XYZ file of C-alpha atoms in Angstrom:
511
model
C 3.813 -35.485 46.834
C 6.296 -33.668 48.976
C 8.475 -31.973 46.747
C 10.032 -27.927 46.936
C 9.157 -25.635 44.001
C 12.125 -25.145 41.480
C 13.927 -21.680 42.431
C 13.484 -20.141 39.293
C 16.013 -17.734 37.554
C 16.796 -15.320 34.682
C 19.667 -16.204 32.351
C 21.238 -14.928 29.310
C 21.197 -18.064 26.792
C 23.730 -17.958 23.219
C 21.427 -19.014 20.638
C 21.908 -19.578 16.952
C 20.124 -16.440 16.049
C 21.695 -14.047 19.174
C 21.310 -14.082 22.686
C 18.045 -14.797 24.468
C 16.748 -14.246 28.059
C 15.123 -16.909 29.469
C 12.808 -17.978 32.535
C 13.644 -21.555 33.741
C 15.120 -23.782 36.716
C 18.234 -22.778 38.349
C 19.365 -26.267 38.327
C 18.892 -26.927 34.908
C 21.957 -27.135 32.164
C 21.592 -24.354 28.935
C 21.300 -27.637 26.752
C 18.336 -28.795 28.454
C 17.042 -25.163 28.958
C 17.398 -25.236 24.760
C 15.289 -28.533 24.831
C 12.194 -26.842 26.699
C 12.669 -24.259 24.438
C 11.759 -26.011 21.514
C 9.212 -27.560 23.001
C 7.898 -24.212 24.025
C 7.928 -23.004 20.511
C 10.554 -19.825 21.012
C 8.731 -19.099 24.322
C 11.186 -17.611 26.899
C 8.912 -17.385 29.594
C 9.388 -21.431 30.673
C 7.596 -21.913 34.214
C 4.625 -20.204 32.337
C 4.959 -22.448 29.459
C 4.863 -25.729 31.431
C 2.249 -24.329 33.636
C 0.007 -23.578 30.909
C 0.436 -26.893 29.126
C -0.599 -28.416 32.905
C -3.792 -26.732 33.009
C -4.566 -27.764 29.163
C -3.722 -31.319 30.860
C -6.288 -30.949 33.467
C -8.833 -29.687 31.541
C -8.876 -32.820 29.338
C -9.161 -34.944 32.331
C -11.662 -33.081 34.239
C -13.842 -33.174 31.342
C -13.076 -37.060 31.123
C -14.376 -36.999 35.183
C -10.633 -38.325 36.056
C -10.645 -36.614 39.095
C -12.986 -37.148 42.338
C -13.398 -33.435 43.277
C -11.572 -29.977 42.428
C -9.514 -30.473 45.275
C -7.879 -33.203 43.606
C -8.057 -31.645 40.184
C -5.930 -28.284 42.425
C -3.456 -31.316 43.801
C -2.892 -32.478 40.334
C -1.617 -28.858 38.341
C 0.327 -28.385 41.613
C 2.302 -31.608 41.660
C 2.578 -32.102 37.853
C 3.789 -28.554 37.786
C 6.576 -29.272 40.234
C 7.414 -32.636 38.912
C 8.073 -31.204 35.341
C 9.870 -28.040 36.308
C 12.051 -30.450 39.346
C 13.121 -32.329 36.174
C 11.758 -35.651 37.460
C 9.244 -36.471 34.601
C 9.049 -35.170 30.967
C 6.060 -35.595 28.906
C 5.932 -36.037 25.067
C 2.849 -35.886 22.924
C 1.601 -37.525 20.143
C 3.200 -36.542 16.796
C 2.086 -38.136 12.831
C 5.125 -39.677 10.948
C 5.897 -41.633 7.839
C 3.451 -43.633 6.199
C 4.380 -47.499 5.902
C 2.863 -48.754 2.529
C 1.344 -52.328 2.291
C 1.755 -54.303 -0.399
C 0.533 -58.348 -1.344
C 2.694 -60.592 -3.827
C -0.619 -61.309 -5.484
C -0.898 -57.895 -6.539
C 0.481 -57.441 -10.307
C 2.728 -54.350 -9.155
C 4.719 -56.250 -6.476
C 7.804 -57.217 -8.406
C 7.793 -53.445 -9.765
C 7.194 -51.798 -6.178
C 10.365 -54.107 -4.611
C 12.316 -53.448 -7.508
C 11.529 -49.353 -7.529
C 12.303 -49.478 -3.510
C 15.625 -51.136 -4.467
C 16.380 -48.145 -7.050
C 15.760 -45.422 -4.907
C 17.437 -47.020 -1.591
C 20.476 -47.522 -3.880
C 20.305 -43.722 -5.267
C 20.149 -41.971 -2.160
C 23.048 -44.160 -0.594
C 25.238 -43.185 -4.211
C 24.161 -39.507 -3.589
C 25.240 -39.441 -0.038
C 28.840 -41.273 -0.917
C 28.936 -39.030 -4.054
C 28.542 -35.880 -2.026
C 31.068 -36.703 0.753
C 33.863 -37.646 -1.481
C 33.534 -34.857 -3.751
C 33.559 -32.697 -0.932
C 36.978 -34.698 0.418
C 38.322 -33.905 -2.978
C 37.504 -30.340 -3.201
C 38.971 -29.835 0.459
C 42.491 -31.816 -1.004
C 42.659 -28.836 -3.311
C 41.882 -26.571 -1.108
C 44.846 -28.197 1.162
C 47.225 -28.323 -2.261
C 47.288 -24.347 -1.831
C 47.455 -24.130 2.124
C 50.515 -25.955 2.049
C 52.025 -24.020 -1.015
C 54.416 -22.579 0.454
C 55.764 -19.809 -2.007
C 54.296 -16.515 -4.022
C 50.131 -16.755 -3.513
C 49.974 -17.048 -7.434
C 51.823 -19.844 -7.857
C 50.470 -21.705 -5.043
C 47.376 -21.098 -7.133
C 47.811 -22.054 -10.760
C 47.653 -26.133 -10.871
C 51.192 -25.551 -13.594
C 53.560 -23.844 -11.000
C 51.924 -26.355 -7.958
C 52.231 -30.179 -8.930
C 50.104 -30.728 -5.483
C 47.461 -28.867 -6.976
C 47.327 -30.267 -10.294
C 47.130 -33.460 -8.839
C 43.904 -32.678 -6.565
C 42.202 -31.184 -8.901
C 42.790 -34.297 -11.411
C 41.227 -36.308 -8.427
C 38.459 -34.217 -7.684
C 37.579 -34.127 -11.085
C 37.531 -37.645 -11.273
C 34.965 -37.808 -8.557
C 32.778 -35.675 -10.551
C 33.783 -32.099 -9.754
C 33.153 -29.441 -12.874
C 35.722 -26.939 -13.809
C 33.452 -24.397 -12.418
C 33.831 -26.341 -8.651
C 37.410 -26.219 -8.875
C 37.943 -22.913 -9.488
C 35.856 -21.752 -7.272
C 37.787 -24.224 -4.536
C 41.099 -22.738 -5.598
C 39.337 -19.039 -5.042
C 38.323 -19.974 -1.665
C 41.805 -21.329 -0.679
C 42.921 -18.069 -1.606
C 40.462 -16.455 0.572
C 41.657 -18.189 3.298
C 38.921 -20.691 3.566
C 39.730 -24.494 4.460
C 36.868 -26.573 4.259
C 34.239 -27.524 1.181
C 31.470 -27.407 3.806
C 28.504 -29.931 2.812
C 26.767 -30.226 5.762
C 27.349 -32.726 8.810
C 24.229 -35.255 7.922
C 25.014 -38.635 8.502
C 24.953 -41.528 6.506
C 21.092 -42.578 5.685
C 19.695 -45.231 7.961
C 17.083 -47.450 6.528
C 13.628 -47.696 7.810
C 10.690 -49.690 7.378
C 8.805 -47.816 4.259
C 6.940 -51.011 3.071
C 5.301 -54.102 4.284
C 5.224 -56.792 2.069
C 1.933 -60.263 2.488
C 2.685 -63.011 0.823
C 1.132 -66.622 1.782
C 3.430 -69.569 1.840
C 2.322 -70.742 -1.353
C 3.678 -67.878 -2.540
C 5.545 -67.793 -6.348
C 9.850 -68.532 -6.094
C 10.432 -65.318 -7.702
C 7.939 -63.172 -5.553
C 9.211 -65.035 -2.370
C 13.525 -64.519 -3.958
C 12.410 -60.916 -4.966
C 11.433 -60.078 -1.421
C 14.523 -61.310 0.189
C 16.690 -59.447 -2.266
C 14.496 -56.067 -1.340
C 14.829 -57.029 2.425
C 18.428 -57.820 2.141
C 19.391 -54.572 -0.594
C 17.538 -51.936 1.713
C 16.466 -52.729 5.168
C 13.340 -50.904 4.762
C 10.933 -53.742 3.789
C 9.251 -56.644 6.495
C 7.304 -59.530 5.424
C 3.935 -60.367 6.876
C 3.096 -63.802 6.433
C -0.511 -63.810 7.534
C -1.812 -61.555 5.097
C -5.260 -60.123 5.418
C -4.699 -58.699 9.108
C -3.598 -55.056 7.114
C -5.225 -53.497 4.424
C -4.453 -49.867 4.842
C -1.101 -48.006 4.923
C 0.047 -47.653 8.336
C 1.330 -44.580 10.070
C 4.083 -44.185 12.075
C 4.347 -41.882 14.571
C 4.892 -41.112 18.183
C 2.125 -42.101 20.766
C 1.599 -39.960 24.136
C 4.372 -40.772 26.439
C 5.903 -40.058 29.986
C 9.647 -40.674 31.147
C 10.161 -40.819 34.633
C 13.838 -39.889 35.619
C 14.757 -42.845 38.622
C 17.658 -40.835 39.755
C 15.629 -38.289 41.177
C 14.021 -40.571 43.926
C 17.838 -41.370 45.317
C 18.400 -45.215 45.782
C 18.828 -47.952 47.840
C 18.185 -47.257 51.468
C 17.578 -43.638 50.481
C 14.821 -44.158 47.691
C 11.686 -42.206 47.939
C 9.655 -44.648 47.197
C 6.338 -42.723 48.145
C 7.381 -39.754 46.040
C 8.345 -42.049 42.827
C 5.053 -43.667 43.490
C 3.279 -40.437 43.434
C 4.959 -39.597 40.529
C 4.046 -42.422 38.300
C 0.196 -41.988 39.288
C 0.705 -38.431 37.654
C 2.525 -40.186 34.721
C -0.540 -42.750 34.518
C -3.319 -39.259 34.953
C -1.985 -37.396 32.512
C -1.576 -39.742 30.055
C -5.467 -41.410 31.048
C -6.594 -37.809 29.413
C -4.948 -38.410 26.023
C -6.859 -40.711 22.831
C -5.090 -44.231 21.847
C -2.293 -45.766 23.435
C 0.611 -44.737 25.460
C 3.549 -45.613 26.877
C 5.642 -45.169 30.592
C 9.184 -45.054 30.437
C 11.981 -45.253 32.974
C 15.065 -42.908 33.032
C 18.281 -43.615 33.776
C 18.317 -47.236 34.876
C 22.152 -48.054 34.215
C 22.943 -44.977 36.820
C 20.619 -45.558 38.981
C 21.805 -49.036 38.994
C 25.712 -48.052 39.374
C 24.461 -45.653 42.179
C 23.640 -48.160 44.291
C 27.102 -50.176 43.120
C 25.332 -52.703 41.510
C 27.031 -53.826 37.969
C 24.426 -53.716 35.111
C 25.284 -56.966 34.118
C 25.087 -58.813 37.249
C 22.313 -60.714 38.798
C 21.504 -58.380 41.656
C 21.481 -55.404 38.863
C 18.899 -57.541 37.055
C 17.122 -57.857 40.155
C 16.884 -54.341 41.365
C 15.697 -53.478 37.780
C 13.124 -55.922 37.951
C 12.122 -54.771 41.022
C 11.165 -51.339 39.941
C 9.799 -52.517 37.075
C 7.237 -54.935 39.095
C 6.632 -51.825 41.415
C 5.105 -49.553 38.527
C 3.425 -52.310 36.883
C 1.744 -53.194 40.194
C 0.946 -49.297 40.211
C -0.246 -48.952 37.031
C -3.199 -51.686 37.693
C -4.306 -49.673 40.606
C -4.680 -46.409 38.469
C -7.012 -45.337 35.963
C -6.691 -47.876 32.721
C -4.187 -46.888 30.167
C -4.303 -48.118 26.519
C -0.203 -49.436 26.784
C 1.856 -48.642 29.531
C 5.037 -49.075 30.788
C 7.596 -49.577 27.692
C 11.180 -49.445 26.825
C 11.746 -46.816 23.991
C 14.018 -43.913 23.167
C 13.589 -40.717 23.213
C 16.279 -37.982 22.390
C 14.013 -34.998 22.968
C 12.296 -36.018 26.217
C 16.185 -37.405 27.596
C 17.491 -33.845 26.699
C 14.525 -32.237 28.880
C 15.626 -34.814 31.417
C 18.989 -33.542 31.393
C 20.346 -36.679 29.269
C 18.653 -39.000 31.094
C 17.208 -42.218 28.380
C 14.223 -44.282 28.905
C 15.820 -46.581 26.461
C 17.542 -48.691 29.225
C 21.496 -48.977 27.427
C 23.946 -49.575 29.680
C 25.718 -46.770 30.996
C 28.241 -44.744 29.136
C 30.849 -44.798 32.095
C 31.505 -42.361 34.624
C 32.796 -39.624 33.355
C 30.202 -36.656 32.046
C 29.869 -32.773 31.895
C 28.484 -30.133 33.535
C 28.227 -26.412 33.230
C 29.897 -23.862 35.374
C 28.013 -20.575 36.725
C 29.550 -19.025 34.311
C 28.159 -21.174 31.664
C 31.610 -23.185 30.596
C 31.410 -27.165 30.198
C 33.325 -29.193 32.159
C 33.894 -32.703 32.603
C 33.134 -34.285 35.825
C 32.424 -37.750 37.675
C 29.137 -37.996 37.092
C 26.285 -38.509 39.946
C 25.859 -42.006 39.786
C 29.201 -42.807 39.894
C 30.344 -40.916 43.271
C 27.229 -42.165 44.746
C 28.645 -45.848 43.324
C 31.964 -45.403 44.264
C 30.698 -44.330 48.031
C 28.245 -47.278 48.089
C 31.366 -49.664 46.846
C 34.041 -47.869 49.900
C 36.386 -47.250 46.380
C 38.966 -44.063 46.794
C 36.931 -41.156 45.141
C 39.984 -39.510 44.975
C 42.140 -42.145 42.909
C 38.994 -42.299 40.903
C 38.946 -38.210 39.923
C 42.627 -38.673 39.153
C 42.290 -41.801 37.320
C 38.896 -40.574 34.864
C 39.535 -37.037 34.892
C 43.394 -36.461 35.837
C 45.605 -34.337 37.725
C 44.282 -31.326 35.812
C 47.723 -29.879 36.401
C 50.620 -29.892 34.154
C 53.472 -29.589 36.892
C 54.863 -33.010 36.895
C 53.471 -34.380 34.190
C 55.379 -37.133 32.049
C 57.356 -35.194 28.778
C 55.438 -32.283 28.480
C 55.042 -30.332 31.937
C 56.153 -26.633 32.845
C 60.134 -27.420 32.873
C 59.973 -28.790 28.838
C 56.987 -26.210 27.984
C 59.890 -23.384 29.967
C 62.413 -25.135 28.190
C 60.607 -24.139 25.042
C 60.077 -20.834 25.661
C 56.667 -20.788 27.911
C 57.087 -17.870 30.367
C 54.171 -17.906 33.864
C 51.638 -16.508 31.249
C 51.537 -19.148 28.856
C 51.760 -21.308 31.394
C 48.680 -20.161 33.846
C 46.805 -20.197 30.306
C 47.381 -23.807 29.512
C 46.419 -24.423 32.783
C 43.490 -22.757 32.895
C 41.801 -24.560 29.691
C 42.609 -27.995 31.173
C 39.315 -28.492 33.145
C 37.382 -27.527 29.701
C 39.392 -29.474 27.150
C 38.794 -32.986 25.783
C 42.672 -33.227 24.630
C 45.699 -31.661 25.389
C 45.905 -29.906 22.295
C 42.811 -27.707 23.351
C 44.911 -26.173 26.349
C 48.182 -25.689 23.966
C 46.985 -24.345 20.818
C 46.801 -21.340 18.636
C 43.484 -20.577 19.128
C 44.523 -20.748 23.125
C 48.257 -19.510 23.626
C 48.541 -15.215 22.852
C 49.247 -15.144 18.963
C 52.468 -12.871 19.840
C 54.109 -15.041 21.883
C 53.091 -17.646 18.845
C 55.053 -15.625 16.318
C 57.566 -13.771 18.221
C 58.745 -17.237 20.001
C 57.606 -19.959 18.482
C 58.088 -18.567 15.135
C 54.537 -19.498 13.717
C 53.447 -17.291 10.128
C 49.829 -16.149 9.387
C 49.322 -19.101 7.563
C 49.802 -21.573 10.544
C 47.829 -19.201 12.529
C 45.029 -19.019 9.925
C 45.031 -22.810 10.088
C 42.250 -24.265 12.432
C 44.246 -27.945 11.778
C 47.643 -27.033 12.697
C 49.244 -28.762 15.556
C 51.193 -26.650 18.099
C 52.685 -29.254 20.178
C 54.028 -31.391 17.360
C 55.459 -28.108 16.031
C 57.211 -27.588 19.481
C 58.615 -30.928 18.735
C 56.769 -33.077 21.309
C 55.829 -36.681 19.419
C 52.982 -38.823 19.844
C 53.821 -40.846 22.439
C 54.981 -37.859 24.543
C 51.170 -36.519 23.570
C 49.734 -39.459 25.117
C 51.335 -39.995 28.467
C 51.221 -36.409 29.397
C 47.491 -36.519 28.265
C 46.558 -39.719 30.348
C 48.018 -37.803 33.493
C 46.545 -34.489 32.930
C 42.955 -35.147 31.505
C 42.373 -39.144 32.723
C 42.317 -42.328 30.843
C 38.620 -43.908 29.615
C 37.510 -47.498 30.739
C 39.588 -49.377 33.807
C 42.277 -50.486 31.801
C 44.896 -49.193 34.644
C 42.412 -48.441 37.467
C 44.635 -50.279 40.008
C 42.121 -48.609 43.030
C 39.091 -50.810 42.131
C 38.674 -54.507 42.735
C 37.869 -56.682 39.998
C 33.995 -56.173 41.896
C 34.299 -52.401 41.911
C 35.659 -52.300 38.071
C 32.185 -54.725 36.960
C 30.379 -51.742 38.129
């Protein structure tokens, strides 16, 4: 494998708990720097991390006699070393999960076990719903008082402040005490504006229980089931009972992801460096007990990189292709217990830089990347200025079309004459600007948190309280309405999908 070290480099990383220095790859992002952290336990010292884990790797398989000669056992830490750190593979390890109970609709407690699954699938859905409405509730109050407009004290006592009254009739309603309320209304006061509960989502179901049952099986065992299946979505049937006995645990199995876009493509794949890397894949993961499993980054770029549409035939084609080719490698290499497999992966994409083994089409063309300096901006993305090269589309038409002008000078309703028609002087101006290539929306660039609080008050005429307000929206204040929001957004920071995309052929846009 010809491949050049990673330049390594130190860099000052914001953390949850403070600022760390850290060892890693110049070329890698802070999020995926954060990954490897975890992985490393807290360990700042990355290259030494990864090279340590290596040699723990070929250990195992020298004492498993995987390797002809120490020579090739030298060759092996040198190249897995490089392929790790040059982002190009990611390994994951085998990790215990949740256990998966078995039960048989002879058994007397099978009516009682599908309806107790039933109970306690239904409770934790009620608890999340409860949770996030009462916390909606709470925030309305909390909202009555913000927009109180008036003496503090009044805004506060639900008799002077019908808004108020009313909210906290409703929250109570949803099951807030007295005790929540007040303590809402206290916060308000504070200058809080949220009833923070946590941002978990709403609880997916997963397989918990596996039910035999034979097909002579009672109605009401074989109606109970579906119910269970139907009420929770964490229940299978199996019926050829006797193949499982035990409870089953699920976990992850030893693993490798292979990122595909960093062997280039078409004419300029590196075939003899992917195929070196996939025999290190298929070594390393020789060395681990049970099975395993190979999995391919990035496909829907790499496909869109070559300006093949992932839907077409010739996208099927190439993918089956380099499928094929590591299949056909991986029966010339030590036997593996699995192999290659289509799976997700959120930790091992993140060390990949985002890249997924789970084979999705791509999200579009439009992604971020981080600045020297550390900011996040958004970008065309690799694979789609390699795509749009490949296709002969205008890169240029593209930039403007995903990612706009960047520029507010002649954009449509709000641009510098209407922004210096409402009082923007150069400074305000060069500001906005300036947070365009970092914002998502236009009301990032022009918004309290981003225009000089004096100019805000002295100009605009904003109080503490709409400064003090994370929600409040400047350029509806300024008088600018939705539809002026929108087309001055579409020129500035792009448009998503092709809906518009007059540059691309109806070839080009399938891609």
């Amino acid at each position: 494998m010809r491949t050049e070290p990673a330049r390594i480099e130190r860099r000052l990383l914001e953390r949850a708990n403070g600022v760390t220095e850290v060892l890693a790859p110049q070329t890698w992002t802070d999020a995926q720097v954060e990954a490897w952290l975890d992985w490393a336990g807290g360990g700042t010292d990355l290259p030494a991390a990864i090279l340590g884990k290596v040699d723990a790797i070929a250990a195992t398989a020298d004492a498993r006699e995987l390797f002809a000669d120490s020579a090739a056992r030298a060759a092996f830490r040198r190249d897995l070393s490089v392929a790790l750190l040059s982002g190009k593979l990611a390994l994951g390890e085998a990790a215990s999960g949740s256990v998966v109970q078995i039960t048989s609709a002879s058994s007397a407690a099978f009516m009682t076990t599908l309806s107790d699954l039933r109970r306690a699938r239904r409770r934790q859905l009620a608890t999340h719903a409860g949770t996030t409405e009462l916390a909606r509730r709470l925030e309305a109050v909390m909202d009555a008082i913000a927009r109180c407009e008036g003496d503090p004290v009044a805004c506060a006592d639900p008799q002077a402040n019908i808004g108020l009254a009313r909210a906290a009739e409703a929250a109570r309603g949803a099951g807030a005490s007295d005790t929540m309320i007040i303590d809402a209304i206290a916060l308000a006061g504070a200058g809080e504006h949220t009833w923070d509960v946590g941002t978990e989502p709403e609880p997916t179901p997963d397989v918990t229980l596996i039910a035999t049952l034979s097909h002579d099986a009672s109605p009401a065992a074989k109606q109970a089931l579906a119910l269970c299946a139907w009420d929770t979505g964490q229940v299978v049937a199996d019926l050829a009972p006797g193949r499982a006995t035990a409870p089953i645990i699920k976990g992850s199995i030893p693993r490798a992801v292979i990122s595909l876009m960093a062997f280039g493509n078409g004419k300029a794949f590196n075939g003899e460096d992917f195929d070196s890397t996939v025999g290190l894949a298929a070594l390393t993961l020789a060395a681990q007990d049970g099975p395993v499993a190979i999995g391919l980054a990035g496909l829907a770029d790499w496909l869109m990189a070559q300006g093949l549409a992932y839907d077409s035939g010739e996208g099927r084609q190439a993918a089956r292709q380099i499928f094929l080719r590591v299949k056909t490698l991986l029966g010339d290499l030590p036997r593996l217990d699995g192999g290659l497999a289509i799976f997700d992966d959120p930790e091992l994409s993140l060390r990949l830089g985002g890249s997924s083994p789970d084979v999705t089409p791509s999200p579009g063309p439009v992604t971020v990347a981080q600045t020297a300096d550390g900011e996040i901006t958004r970008v065309l993305s690799e694979a789609a200025l390699k795509g749009l090269a490949v296709l002969g589309a205008n890169a240029a038409a593209a930039r403007a079309h995903w990612l706009g002008t960047q520029s507010l000078a002649d954009a449509p309703e709000i641009n510098h004459a209407t922004l210096q028609a409402k009082g923007f002087t150069e400074h305000e101006l060069a500001t906005a600007e300036a947070a365009l290539p970092f914002a998502t929306r236009l009301s990032d660039a022009i918004s309290i948190k981003s225009i000089d609080p004096d100019f805000l008050t002295d100009v605009l005429g904003l109080d503490q309280t709409a400064l003090a307000d994370p929600r409040f929206d400047l350029l509806a204040h300024m008088g600018f309405s939705e539809a002026d929001i929108v087309a001055a957004e579409a020129h500035v920071l792009g448009e998503e999908g092709d809906q518009g995309a007059v540059f691309l052929n109806p070839n080009q846009r399938a891609v």
